[in-house]
Every structure is written in C-alpha cells, then in structure tokens.
PDB file of C-alpha atoms in Angstrom:
ATOM      1  CA  MET A  29     102.922 -55.282  81.932  1.00 68.00           C
ATOM      2  CA  GLU A  30      99.139 -55.367  81.661  1.00 75.00           C
ATOM      3  CA  LYS A  31      97.314 -58.465  80.468  1.00 80.00           C
ATOM      4  CA  PHE A  32      93.648 -59.385  80.319  1.00 84.00           C
ATOM      5  CA  ILE A  33      91.323 -62.318  79.953  1.00 87.00           C
ATOM      6  CA  ILE A  34      87.672 -62.467  78.869  1.00 90.00           C
ATOM      7  CA  THR A  35      85.276 -64.763  80.708  1.00 89.00           C
ATOM      8  CA  THR A  36      81.562 -65.440  80.608  1.00 89.00           C
ATOM      9  CA  GLY A  37      78.993 -66.500  83.147  1.00 87.00           C
ATOM     10  CA  LYS A  38      75.298 -66.681  83.787  1.00 84.00           C
ATOM     11  CA  THR A  39      75.609 -63.491  85.835  1.00 84.00           C
ATOM     12  CA  LEU A  40      78.254 -60.777  86.119  1.00 82.00           C
ATOM     13  CA  ASP A  41      79.399 -62.050  89.512  1.00 84.00           C
ATOM     14  CA  LEU A  42      79.834 -65.587  88.150  1.00 87.00           C
ATOM     15  CA  ALA A  43      81.812 -64.306  85.163  1.00 85.00           C
ATOM     16  CA  ILE A  44      84.110 -62.276  87.451  1.00 86.00           C
ATOM     17  CA  ALA A  45      84.474 -65.207  89.848  1.00 86.00           C
ATOM     18  CA  ALA A  46      85.502 -67.459  86.960  1.00 88.00           C
ATOM     19  CA  ALA A  47      88.229 -65.006  85.952  1.00 86.00           C
ATOM     20  CA  LEU A  48      89.537 -64.651  89.521  1.00 85.00           C
ATOM     21  CA  GLU A  49      89.588 -68.443  89.906  1.00 85.00           C
ATOM     22  CA  GLU A  50      91.577 -68.824  86.688  1.00 86.00           C
ATOM     23  CA  LEU A  51      94.058 -66.074  87.604  1.00 83.00           C
ATOM     24  CA  LYS A  52      94.324 -67.111  91.277  1.00 83.00           C
ATOM     25  CA  MET A  53      94.004 -63.442  92.245  1.00 81.00           C
ATOM     26  CA  ASP A  54      91.716 -61.434  94.507  1.00 78.00           C
ATOM     27  CA  ARG A  55      89.216 -58.807  93.455  1.00 76.00           C
ATOM     28  CA  THR A  56      91.312 -55.819  94.539  1.00 74.00           C
ATOM     29  CA  SER A  57      94.215 -56.794  92.233  1.00 75.00           C
ATOM     30  CA  VAL A  58      92.259 -56.618  88.970  1.00 79.00           C
ATOM     31  CA  SER A  59      90.022 -54.226  87.072  1.00 80.00           C
ATOM     32  CA  VAL A  60      86.797 -55.389  85.433  1.00 82.00           C
ATOM     33  CA  GLU A  61      85.101 -54.025  82.337  1.00 84.00           C
ATOM     34  CA  VAL A  62      81.600 -55.229  81.448  1.00 84.00           C
ATOM     35  CA  LEU A  63      81.482 -56.178  77.762  1.00 86.00           C
ATOM     36  CA  GLU A  64      77.986 -57.712  77.568  1.00 83.00           C
ATOM     37  CA  GLN A  65      75.111 -57.736  80.031  1.00 83.00           C
ATOM     38  CA  PRO A  66      73.376 -61.079  80.679  1.00 82.00           C
ATOM     39  CA  LYS A  67      70.038 -61.666  78.949  1.00 80.00           C
ATOM     40  CA  SER A  68      67.503 -64.217  80.159  1.00 75.00           C
ATOM     41  CA  GLY A  69      65.661 -64.475  76.842  1.00 67.00           C
ATOM     42  CA  PHE A  70      62.099 -65.683  76.448  1.00 62.00           C
ATOM     43  CA  LEU A  71      61.298 -69.208  77.645  1.00 58.00           C
ATOM     44  CA  GLY A  72      64.994 -70.008  77.449  1.00 55.00           C
ATOM     45  CA  PHE A  73      65.399 -68.844  73.865  1.00 65.00           C
ATOM     46  CA  GLY A  74      67.806 -66.045  73.047  1.00 68.00           C
ATOM     47  CA  ALA A  75      69.526 -66.240  76.438  1.00 75.00           C
ATOM     48  CA  GLN A  76      72.951 -64.610  76.523  1.00 82.00           C
ATOM     49  CA  PRO A  77      75.601 -64.964  79.259  1.00 86.00           C
ATOM     50  CA  ALA A  78      77.430 -62.042  80.791  1.00 85.00           C
ATOM     51  CA  LYS A  79      80.863 -61.267  79.342  1.00 88.00           C
ATOM     52  CA  VAL A  80      83.565 -59.352  81.224  1.00 85.00           C
ATOM     53  CA  LYS A  81      87.128 -58.289  80.498  1.00 88.00           C
ATOM     54  CA  VAL A  82      89.450 -58.659  83.510  1.00 85.00           C
ATOM     55  CA  THR A  83      92.727 -56.732  83.347  1.00 84.00           C
ATOM     56  CA  TYR A  84      95.662 -57.511  85.675  1.00 80.00           C
ATOM     57  CA  GLU A  85      99.327 -56.705  86.107  1.00 75.00           C
ATOM     58  CA  ALA A  86     101.735 -59.471  85.045  1.00 71.00           C
ATOM     59  CA  ASP A  87     105.480 -59.747  85.389  1.00 61.00           C
ATOM     60  CA  GLU A  88     107.319 -58.935  82.169  1.00 53.00           C
ATOM     61  CA  GLU A  89     108.737 -62.019  80.485  1.00 48.00           C
ATOM     62  CA  VAL A  90     112.538 -62.143  80.156  1.00 41.00           C
ATOM     63  CA  ALA A  91     113.867 -63.401  76.841  1.00 46.00           C
ATOM     64  CA  VAL A  92     116.144 -66.461  77.054  1.00 39.00           C
ATOM     65  CA  PRO A  93     119.655 -65.614  75.780  1.00 44.00           C
ATOM     66  CA  ALA A  94     120.750 -67.451  72.648  1.00 44.00           C
ATOM     67  CA  ALA A  95     123.295 -70.252  72.958  1.00 41.00           C
ATOM     68  CA  ALA A  96     126.930 -69.312  72.570  1.00 43.00           C
ATOM     69  CA  LEU A  97     128.430 -69.869  69.077  1.00 44.00           C
ATOM     70  CA  SER A  98     130.907 -72.690  68.591  1.00 42.00           C
ATOM     71  CA  SER A  99     134.530 -72.048  67.651  1.00 42.00           C
ATOM     72  CA  ALA A 100     133.798 -73.062  64.044  1.00 41.00           C
ATOM     73  CA  SER A 101     130.968 -70.577  63.720  1.00 43.00           C
ATOM     74  CA  ARG A 102     133.125 -67.826  65.193  1.00 48.00           C
ATOM     75  CA  SER A 103     135.833 -68.243  62.509  1.00 47.00           C
ATOM     76  CA  LYS A 104     136.224 -65.412  60.034  1.00 52.00           C
ATOM     77  CA  PRO A 105     134.531 -65.960  56.657  1.00 50.00           C
ATOM     78  CA  LYS A 106     136.791 -66.375  53.611  1.00 57.00           C
ATOM     79  CA  PRO A 107     136.993 -63.323  51.315  1.00 58.00           C
ATOM     80  CA  TYR A 108     134.903 -63.543  48.161  1.00 57.00           C
ATOM     81  CA  VAL A 109     136.893 -63.868  44.895  1.00 56.00           C
ATOM     82  CA  PRO A 110     135.111 -63.252  41.543  1.00 58.00           C
ATOM     83  CA  LYS A 111     134.885 -66.233  39.249  1.00 58.00           C
ATOM     84  CA  SER A 112     136.861 -64.445  36.511  1.00 59.00           C
ATOM     85  CA  GLN A 113     139.840 -64.023  38.847  1.00 59.00           C
ATOM     86  CA  ARG A 114     139.868 -67.534  40.184  1.00 59.00           C
ATOM     87  CA  THR A 115     142.898 -69.585  39.090  1.00 57.00           C
ATOM     88  CA  GLU A 116     142.355 -73.261  38.922  1.00 55.00           C
ATOM     89  CA  ALA A 117     145.249 -75.509  39.771  1.00 52.00           C
ATOM     90  CA  PRO A 118     146.281 -77.791  36.893  1.00 53.00           C
ATOM     91  CA  LYS A 119     144.802 -81.181  37.204  1.00 54.00           C
ATOM     92  CA  GLU A 120     147.357 -83.879  37.652  1.00 53.00           C
ATOM     93  CA  ALA A 121     147.024 -87.151  35.922  1.00 52.00           C
ATOM     94  CA  ALA A 122     145.279 -89.645  38.009  1.00 53.00           C
ATOM     95  CA  LYS A 123     147.775 -91.986  39.558  1.00 57.00           C
ATOM     96  CA  PRO A 124     146.847 -95.580  40.150  1.00 57.00           C
ATOM     97  CA  ARG A 125     146.154 -96.199  43.749  1.00 63.00           C
ATOM     98  CA  PRO A 126     148.415 -98.778  45.332  1.00 58.00           C
ATOM     99  CA  GLU A 127     146.633-101.828  46.628  1.00 60.00           C
ATOM    100  CA  PRO A 128     146.535-101.916  50.397  1.00 57.00           C
ATOM    101  CA  ALA A 129     148.784-104.435  52.005  1.00 57.00           C
ATOM    102  CA  ARG A 130     147.095-107.409  53.491  1.00 62.00           C
ATOM    103  CA  GLN A 131     147.186-107.427  57.235  1.00 58.00           C
ATOM    104  CA  GLU A 132     147.046-110.583  59.233  1.00 58.00           C
ATOM    105  CA  PRO A 133     144.268-110.748  61.810  1.00 56.00           C
ATOM    106  CA  PRO A 134     145.512-110.106  65.323  1.00 55.00           C
ATOM    107  CA  LYS A 135     146.023-113.114  67.515  1.00 57.00           C
ATOM    108  CA  VAL A 136     143.456-113.499  70.238  1.00 50.00           C
ATOM    109  CA  GLU A 137     145.028-114.290  73.530  1.00 52.00           C
ATOM    110  CA  ALA A 138     143.326-116.584  75.924  1.00 49.00           C
ATOM    111  CA  ALA A 139     141.107-114.828  78.404  1.00 47.00           C
ATOM    112  CA  GLU A 140     142.592-114.590  81.822  1.00 49.00           C
ATOM    113  CA  PRO A 141     140.626-116.105  84.661  1.00 49.00           C
ATOM    114  CA  ALA A 142     138.172-113.847  86.420  1.00 49.00           C
ATOM    115  CA  LYS A 143     140.242-113.824  89.584  1.00 49.00           C
ATOM    116  CA  ALA A 144     143.306-112.615  87.740  1.00 47.00           C
ATOM    117  CA  ARG A 145     141.446-109.698  86.183  1.00 53.00           C
ATOM    118  CA  GLN A 146     141.538-106.906  88.628  1.00 54.00           C
ATOM    119  CA  GLU A 147     140.520-103.453  87.753  1.00 53.00           C
ATOM    120  CA  ALA A 148     143.064-100.800  88.269  1.00 52.00           C
ATOM    121  CA  PRO A 149     142.247 -98.666  91.286  1.00 56.00           C
ATOM    122  CA  LYS A 150     140.349 -95.625  90.228  1.00 60.00           C
ATOM    123  CA  ALA A 151     142.007 -92.346  90.859  1.00 56.00           C
ATOM    124  CA  PRO A 152     140.224 -90.340  93.497  1.00 58.00           C
ATOM    125  CA  LYS A 153     138.056 -87.646  92.024  1.00 60.00           C
ATOM    126  CA  ALA A 154     139.345 -84.172  92.467  1.00 52.00           C
ATOM    127  CA  PRO A 155     137.130 -82.192  94.771  1.00 55.00           C
ATOM    128  CA  ARG A 156     134.965 -79.833  92.834  1.00 58.00           C
ATOM    129  CA  ASP A 157     135.186 -76.207  93.634  1.00 51.00           C
ATOM    130  CA  GLU A 158     131.889 -75.417  95.175  1.00 53.00           C
ATOM    131  CA  ALA A 159     130.334 -72.239  93.937  1.00 48.00           C
ATOM    132  CA  PRO A 160     130.328 -69.572  96.581  1.00 50.00           C
ATOM    133  CA  LYS A 161     127.032 -69.472  98.322  1.00 55.00           C
ATOM    134  CA  ALA A 162     125.021 -66.380  97.705  1.00 51.00           C
ATOM    135  CA  ALA A 163     124.904 -64.024 100.565  1.00 52.00           C
ATOM    136  CA  PRO A 164     121.613 -64.207 102.397  1.00 52.00           C
ATOM    137  CA  LYS A 165     119.172 -61.515 101.414  1.00 51.00           C
ATOM    138  CA  GLU A 166     118.831 -58.779 103.879  1.00 53.00           C
ATOM    139  CA  SER A 167     115.516 -59.183 105.580  1.00 53.00           C
ATOM    140  CA  ARG A 168     113.407 -56.085 105.617  1.00 52.00           C
ATOM    141  CA  PRO A 169     112.769 -54.825 109.073  1.00 56.00           C
ATOM    142  CA  ALA A 170     109.233 -55.449 110.204  1.00 50.00           C
ATOM    143  CA  PRO A 171     107.142 -52.300 110.328  1.00 53.00           C
ATOM    144  CA  GLU A 172     106.818 -50.881 113.761  1.00 62.00           C
ATOM    145  CA  PRO A 173     103.375 -51.328 115.263  1.00 66.00           C
ATOM    146  CA  LYS A 174     101.270 -48.225 115.073  1.00 74.00           C
ATOM    147  CA  GLU A 175     100.587 -46.533 118.360  1.00 77.00           C
ATOM    148  CA  TYR A 176      97.028 -45.480 119.182  1.00 81.00           C
ATOM    149  CA  PRO A 177      95.994 -43.046 121.909  1.00 79.00           C
ATOM    150  CA  VAL A 178      94.073 -44.478 124.826  1.00 84.00           C
ATOM    151  CA  ALA A 179      90.355 -43.617 124.701  1.00 82.00           C
ATOM    152  CA  GLN A 180      89.273 -41.380 127.574  1.00 84.00           C
ATOM    153  CA  PRO A 181      86.552 -42.754 129.851  1.00 88.00           C
ATOM    154  CA  GLY A 182      83.082 -41.671 128.743  1.00 87.00           C
ATOM    155  CA  SER A 183      84.297 -40.388 125.350  1.00 89.00           C
ATOM    156  CA  VAL A 184      82.831 -41.268 121.960  1.00 89.00           C
ATOM    157  CA  GLU A 185      86.001 -43.207 121.128  1.00 90.00           C
ATOM    158  CA  GLU A 186      85.429 -45.434 124.171  1.00 92.00           C
ATOM    159  CA  ARG A 187      81.790 -46.068 123.196  1.00 92.00           C
ATOM    160  CA  ILE A 188      82.804 -47.040 119.673  1.00 93.00           C
ATOM    161  CA  GLU A 189      85.574 -49.367 120.858  1.00 93.00           C
ATOM    162  CA  GLN A 190      83.350 -51.056 123.455  1.00 93.00           C
ATOM    163  CA  PHE A 191      80.590 -51.746 120.936  1.00 94.00           C
ATOM    164  CA  LEU A 192      82.934 -53.065 118.253  1.00 94.00           C
ATOM    165  CA  LYS A 193      84.859 -55.198 120.731  1.00 93.00           C
ATOM    166  CA  GLY A 194      81.651 -56.961 121.792  1.00 94.00           C
ATOM    167  CA  LEU A 195      80.565 -57.350 118.159  1.00 94.00           C
ATOM    168  CA  LEU A 196      83.896 -58.859 117.127  1.00 93.00           C
ATOM    169  CA  GLU A 197      83.796 -61.298 120.058  1.00 92.00           C
ATOM    170  CA  GLN A 198      80.380 -62.481 118.907  1.00 92.00           C
ATOM    171  CA  MET A 199      81.861 -63.002 115.420  1.00 90.00           C
ATOM    172  CA  GLY A 200      84.661 -65.120 116.885  1.00 91.00           C
ATOM    173  CA  SER A 201      87.412 -62.638 116.008  1.00 90.00           C
ATOM    174  CA  ASP A 202      90.364 -61.618 118.164  1.00 90.00           C
ATOM    175  CA  ALA A 203      90.776 -58.269 116.401  1.00 92.00           C
ATOM    176  CA  VAL A 204      91.024 -55.141 118.560  1.00 93.00           C
ATOM    177  CA  PRO A 205      89.327 -51.879 117.488  1.00 93.00           C
ATOM    178  CA  HIS A 206      91.089 -48.527 117.891  1.00 93.00           C
ATOM    179  CA  ALA A 207      88.991 -45.377 117.414  1.00 93.00           C
ATOM    180  CA  VAL A 208      90.525 -41.962 116.699  1.00 92.00           C
ATOM    181  CA  LYS A 209      88.800 -38.666 115.962  1.00 90.00           C
ATOM    182  CA  ASN A 210      89.929 -37.443 112.543  1.00 87.00           C
ATOM    183  CA  GLY A 211      87.593 -34.521 111.940  1.00 81.00           C
ATOM    184  CA  GLU A 212      84.558 -32.685 113.155  1.00 83.00           C
ATOM    185  CA  ASP A 213      82.018 -35.341 114.184  1.00 86.00           C
ATOM    186  CA  ALA A 214      84.031 -37.984 112.269  1.00 91.00           C
ATOM    187  CA  TYR A 215      85.887 -40.949 113.755  1.00 93.00           C
ATOM    188  CA  ALA A 216      88.210 -43.474 112.109  1.00 93.00           C
ATOM    189  CA  VAL A 217      88.357 -47.009 113.478  1.00 93.00           C
ATOM    190  CA  ASP A 218      91.234 -49.363 112.668  1.00 93.00           C
ATOM    191  CA  LEU A 219      90.808 -53.097 113.312  1.00 93.00           C
ATOM    192  CA  VAL A 220      94.099 -54.711 114.373  1.00 93.00           C
ATOM    193  CA  GLY A 221      94.705 -58.429 114.760  1.00 90.00           C
ATOM    194  CA  PRO A 222      94.912 -61.785 112.943  1.00 87.00           C
ATOM    195  CA  SER A 223      92.624 -63.090 110.158  1.00 84.00           C
ATOM    196  CA  LEU A 224      91.407 -59.644 109.135  1.00 88.00           C
ATOM    197  CA  GLY A 225      90.467 -60.977 105.696  1.00 87.00           C
ATOM    198  CA  LEU A 226      87.392 -62.578 107.250  1.00 87.00           C
ATOM    199  CA  LEU A 227      86.336 -59.193 108.631  1.00 90.00           C
ATOM    200  CA  ILE A 228      86.836 -57.519 105.236  1.00 90.00           C
ATOM    201  CA  GLY A 229      84.833 -60.066 103.246  1.00 87.00           C
ATOM    202  CA  HIS A 230      84.163 -60.182  99.527  1.00 82.00           C
ATOM    203  CA  ARG A 231      84.722 -56.692  98.097  1.00 80.00           C
ATOM    204  CA  GLY A 232      84.550 -55.303 101.646  1.00 86.00           C
ATOM    205  CA  GLU A 233      80.936 -56.350 102.239  1.00 87.00           C
ATOM    206  CA  THR A 234      81.574 -57.605 105.794  1.00 91.00           C
ATOM    207  CA  LEU A 235      83.540 -54.470 106.631  1.00 91.00           C
ATOM    208  CA  ASP A 236      80.684 -52.323 105.321  1.00 90.00           C
ATOM    209  CA  ALA A 237      78.197 -54.228 107.495  1.00 92.00           C
ATOM    210  CA  ILE A 238      80.339 -53.679 110.616  1.00 93.00           C
ATOM    211  CA  GLN A 239      80.589 -49.976 109.810  1.00 92.00           C
ATOM    212  CA  HIS A 240      76.821 -49.723 109.257  1.00 92.00           C
ATOM    213  CA  LEU A 241      76.081 -51.310 112.643  1.00 94.00           C
ATOM    214  CA  ALA A 242      78.590 -49.033 114.393  1.00 93.00           C
ATOM    215  CA  ASN A 243      76.993 -45.907 112.870  1.00 93.00           C
ATOM    216  CA  TYR A 244      73.511 -47.094 113.812  1.00 93.00           C
ATOM    217  CA  VAL A 245      74.379 -47.828 117.454  1.00 92.00           C
ATOM    218  CA  ILE A 246      76.468 -44.700 118.064  1.00 91.00           C
ATOM    219  CA  ASN A 247      73.890 -42.377 116.466  1.00 92.00           C
ATOM    220  CA  ARG A 248      70.862 -43.934 118.164  1.00 90.00           C
ATOM    221  CA  ASN A 249      69.081 -41.316 120.315  1.00 84.00           C
ATOM    222  CA  ALA A 250      71.842 -38.807 119.515  1.00 81.00           C
ATOM    223  CA  SER A 251      71.056 -35.134 118.871  1.00 84.00           C
ATOM    224  CA  LYS A 252      73.974 -34.714 116.446  1.00 87.00           C
ATOM    225  CA  ARG A 253      75.008 -37.252 113.839  1.00 90.00           C
ATOM    226  CA  ILE A 254      78.460 -38.822 114.090  1.00 90.00           C
ATOM    227  CA  ARG A 255      80.170 -40.552 111.184  1.00 92.00           C
ATOM    228  CA  VAL A 256      82.202 -43.691 111.929  1.00 93.00           C
ATOM    229  CA  ASN A 257      84.586 -45.107 109.313  1.00 92.00           C
ATOM    230  CA  VAL A 258      85.800 -48.670 109.967  1.00 93.00           C
ATOM    231  CA  ASP A 259      88.865 -50.026 108.136  1.00 93.00           C
ATOM    232  CA  ALA A 260      91.242 -53.002 108.337  1.00 91.00           C
ATOM    233  CA  GLU A 261      94.733 -53.359 106.848  1.00 89.00           C
ATOM    234  CA  SER A 262      94.152 -50.108 104.910  1.00 90.00           C
ATOM    235  CA  TYR A 263      91.671 -51.951 102.690  1.00 91.00           C
ATOM    236  CA  ARG A 264      89.625 -48.852 101.877  1.00 89.00           C
ATOM    237  CA  LEU A 265      92.697 -46.869 100.826  1.00 90.00           C
ATOM    238  CA  LYS A 266      93.934 -49.689  98.572  1.00 91.00           C
ATOM    239  CA  ARG A 267      90.466 -50.137  97.086  1.00 90.00           C
ATOM    240  CA  GLU A 268      90.148 -46.402  96.467  1.00 91.00           C
ATOM    241  CA  GLU A 269      93.496 -46.295  94.623  1.00 92.00           C
ATOM    242  CA  SER A 270      92.469 -49.315  92.539  1.00 92.00           C
ATOM    243  CA  LEU A 271      89.163 -47.658  91.587  1.00 93.00           C
ATOM    244  CA  GLN A 272      90.934 -44.427  90.621  1.00 94.00           C
ATOM    245  CA  ARG A 273      93.273 -46.332  88.299  1.00 94.00           C
ATOM    246  CA  LEU A 274      90.293 -48.158  86.821  1.00 93.00           C
ATOM    247  CA  ALA A 275      88.434 -44.866  86.247  1.00 94.00           C
ATOM    248  CA  GLN A 276      91.351 -43.293  84.373  1.00 94.00           C
ATOM    249  CA  LYS A 277      91.874 -46.403  82.264  1.00 93.00           C
ATOM    250  CA  VAL A 278      88.199 -46.632  81.295  1.00 94.00           C
ATOM    251  CA  ALA A 279      88.049 -42.895  80.552  1.00 94.00           C
ATOM    252  CA  GLY A 280      90.957 -43.266  78.147  1.00 93.00           C
ATOM    253  CA  LYS A 281      89.123 -46.031  76.278  1.00 93.00           C
ATOM    254  CA  VAL A 282      85.915 -43.982  76.146  1.00 94.00           C
ATOM    255  CA  VAL A 283      87.718 -41.030  74.552  1.00 93.00           C
ATOM    256  CA  ARG A 284      89.730 -43.238  72.198  1.00 93.00           C
ATOM    257  CA  TYR A 285      86.814 -45.318  70.883  1.00 91.00           C
ATOM    258  CA  ARG A 286      84.061 -42.726  71.500  1.00 92.00           C
ATOM    259  CA  ARG A 287      81.666 -45.176  73.073  1.00 91.00           C
ATOM    260  CA  ASN A 288      80.125 -45.550  76.499  1.00 93.00           C
ATOM    261  CA  ILE A 289      81.380 -48.196  78.936  1.00 93.00           C
ATOM    262  CA  THR A 290      79.284 -49.626  81.787  1.00 92.00           C
ATOM    263  CA  LEU A 291      81.176 -50.770  84.879  1.00 92.00           C
ATOM    264  CA  GLU A 292      80.316 -53.593  87.235  1.00 89.00           C
ATOM    265  CA  PRO A 293      77.867 -53.071  90.112  1.00 89.00           C
ATOM    266  CA  MET A 294      79.307 -50.996  92.972  1.00 88.00           C
ATOM    267  CA  ASN A 295      78.119 -49.685  96.299  1.00 86.00           C
ATOM    268  CA  ALA A 296      77.513 -45.996  96.954  1.00 86.00           C
ATOM    269  CA  TYR A 297      81.033 -45.340  98.283  1.00 85.00           C
ATOM    270  CA  GLU A 298      82.771 -46.952  95.308  1.00 90.00           C
ATOM    271  CA  ARG A 299      80.530 -45.082  92.868  1.00 92.00           C
ATOM    272  CA  HIS A 300      81.421 -41.838  94.631  1.00 92.00           C
ATOM    273  CA  VAL A 301      85.141 -42.593  94.117  1.00 93.00           C
ATOM    274  CA  ILE A 302      84.617 -43.121  90.366  1.00 94.00           C
ATOM    275  CA  HIS A 303      82.534 -39.929  90.020  1.00 95.00           C
ATOM    276  CA  ALA A 304      85.131 -37.879  91.904  1.00 94.00           C
ATOM    277  CA  ALA A 305      88.047 -39.326  89.922  1.00 94.00           C
ATOM    278  CA  LEU A 306      86.507 -38.332  86.560  1.00 95.00           C
ATOM    279  CA  GLN A 307      84.718 -35.092  87.416  1.00 92.00           C
ATOM    280  CA  ASP A 308      87.488 -32.959  85.835  1.00 91.00           C
ATOM    281  CA  THR A 309      88.308 -35.292  82.926  1.00 92.00           C
ATOM    282  CA  PRO A 310      87.598 -33.583  79.581  1.00 92.00           C
ATOM    283  CA  ASP A 311      85.174 -35.180  77.061  1.00 92.00           C
ATOM    284  CA  VAL A 312      83.943 -37.646  79.700  1.00 94.00           C
ATOM    285  CA  THR A 313      80.879 -37.656  81.927  1.00 94.00           C
ATOM    286  CA  THR A 314      79.599 -40.219  84.432  1.00 95.00           C
ATOM    287  CA  TYR A 315      76.167 -41.176  85.682  1.00 94.00           C
ATOM    288  CA  SER A 316      74.619 -44.085  87.580  1.00 93.00           C
ATOM    289  CA  THR A 317      71.961 -46.465  86.332  1.00 92.00           C
ATOM    290  CA  GLY A 318      69.993 -49.361  87.784  1.00 90.00           C
ATOM    291  CA  THR A 319      68.796 -50.096  91.302  1.00 89.00           C
ATOM    292  CA  GLU A 320      70.569 -51.360  94.373  1.00 85.00           C
ATOM    293  CA  PRO A 321      72.392 -53.688  94.771  1.00 80.00           C
ATOM    294  CA  ASN A 322      73.005 -53.793  90.993  1.00 87.00           C
ATOM    295  CA  ARG A 323      73.491 -50.056  90.502  1.00 90.00           C
ATOM    296  CA  ARG A 324      76.289 -49.331  88.020  1.00 92.00           C
ATOM    297  CA  ILE A 325      78.245 -46.367  86.699  1.00 94.00           C
ATOM    298  CA  VAL A 326      78.238 -45.482  82.992  1.00 94.00           C
ATOM    299  CA  VAL A 327      81.333 -43.652  81.712  1.00 94.00           C
ATOM    300  CA  ALA A 328      80.070 -41.772  78.643  1.00 94.00           C
ATOM    301  CA  TYR A 329      81.713 -39.790  75.854  1.00 93.00           C
ATOM    302  CA  SER A 330      80.344 -36.245  76.121  1.00 86.00           C
ATOM    303  CA  ARG A 331      81.861 -34.544  73.045  1.00 72.00           C
ATOM    304  CA  TYR A 332      80.121 -35.140  69.748  1.00 55.00           C
ATOM    305  CA  LYS A 333      80.953 -33.082  66.658  1.00 45.00           C
ATOM    306  CA  SER A 334      77.971 -31.689  64.793  1.00 35.00           C
ATOM    307  CA  THR A 335      77.477 -32.961  61.225  1.00 35.00           C
ATOM    308  CA  GLU A 336      75.682 -29.784  60.137  1.00 35.00           C
ATOM    309  CA  LYS A 337      77.618 -27.388  57.889  1.00 34.00           C
TER     310      LYS A 337
END
C-alpha cells in the first residue's frame, strides 16, 4: 500500500533528507515529486522553502478482530408480539409481606493463638500444558557466490581490475573488482566485498566517481574509446527499476490532472532512464531544464484540445 508525506526545507536536498530521516528509509526506496521550488526572495522578504512529496510502500494494516460475544448476547431474541394481542395476567391483590424473623447475631468465638492457626497445605498446581513450540522457520539457502572468469594477462579486463584494486586500497576498502566484457568495446565491473554502501555513496555519487576515474585512466592515450560500467550489489539495476516506476507514476498524474510535473535534480544517466521510460507514453512528453548539477526533467502534458469551433 502506497503512502506519502510532504516535507519542506531550505533546499530540495534538505527537504528530501528531512523526509528520509522521518521515514528511516534510504533514497532508493522512495519516489520524490517536487511540489514547490525554493525561492530566496529579496533581502529576505518573500522567501519560500522547497516542498516535496515523498511516496513510499507501507505494509497494509490488518484490522483487529472484534471480541467474541458473550453467551447472553448470543441468545435468540424473543419474538415480537403486537400490543393488541398481548394478554395481561390478572393482577392479584397485594398480600401483606410477612415481617422477617429476627435473627440473633452469631457468637464470636475466641481467636485461636497464632501458633495454632496453620494454613492448610496448598494443593500443588497442575502443570500447565505448554503450547507446542512453533517449528523453526526454514532458513533460505544463501545465494551461491557468482563465479567470474579470470582476466587474461595483458587484457583490458586485467588493466581495469589492477587500476580499481589500487584505487579501492587507497580508499581503505577491501572490495575486489571483477571486470567482464559485455559488448563491443564495453566492460562491466562488479565490486564484491564488505561495506559496499560506502562505495555506492549518496544516490550513487561515489560509484559514479569511481566509474569516471576508471573510464579516464583506461581511455587515456587510447586510439579507440572503451566504456567501463562499474556497479556494486546491483545498485544501478535497482535504481533503474525505481526510476522507471517513478516515471510511470508521474506520467499517470500528468495525464490525469493535465499539468506539468518537475522532478528532482538527476544526473545524465538517471535523466536518460526517465526519457527512455516515457518516450512511447501517449499524451506525455519530457524535456530537461536547468544546469548541472541541478538539471531536472519536466514531464509535460502534450495533448491540448483546441477551443476554436
């Protein structure tokens, strides 16, 4: 079940950070819609904070079952008899009530001494039937580690792995890079190891920096350009799927309300994913606005009916 919250901040990043802090979620688990852009105003007057709408998936609430009815409430109701058919029993003459007999107060016996009073031995409590313990949940088998081919000496894969291994050591990471050719002049690198979240960074910024350095070093003094794609824990695939869901959701709102929606700032790769996801969507067009690093995508309604007759 989808839920959302609306937060504000001096900038868009601060507004989004406030929402993530409140939800205790990461950026890849939510979708953000920019409601109002921040305005600085003039000399402090007319300033307006940024306002964003953060949508997330929440577990569906389960209704609490009502309490069981008592035996009295479960009894069958008496059949209804019209007033005209009711027969009243003849009233008997009131009989005088007999006076209650006087009872003598009970005699109070002398209290026995404390030593003589001994409590009767308590009967041992019957052992309670312990509820059968639930069977332990079957643990899911751990995924088998992925096997990577060994890079041949002097190959491009070996050059990429050697450079990234030295870079990761300088960053204090124990991750191991594995490079595989996945197309013509294209290589995919998978970082394997602990604490990969530090190598991914906020919205993949650290991962993008590592990829940029790898492309620069490998293509330096090269006659033919080689493209290197660096990933960790399938972050780019998960981020791409999240952006595609966001694009379809925003496109539905644009068509429904017939108004343009501006998304949060994205890098060139993320903007490309949004453009590609909506290129065949009817009544919707996309374009980018602004300058880096605050360049955004505008999802616009492209079908307007003419008012001329």
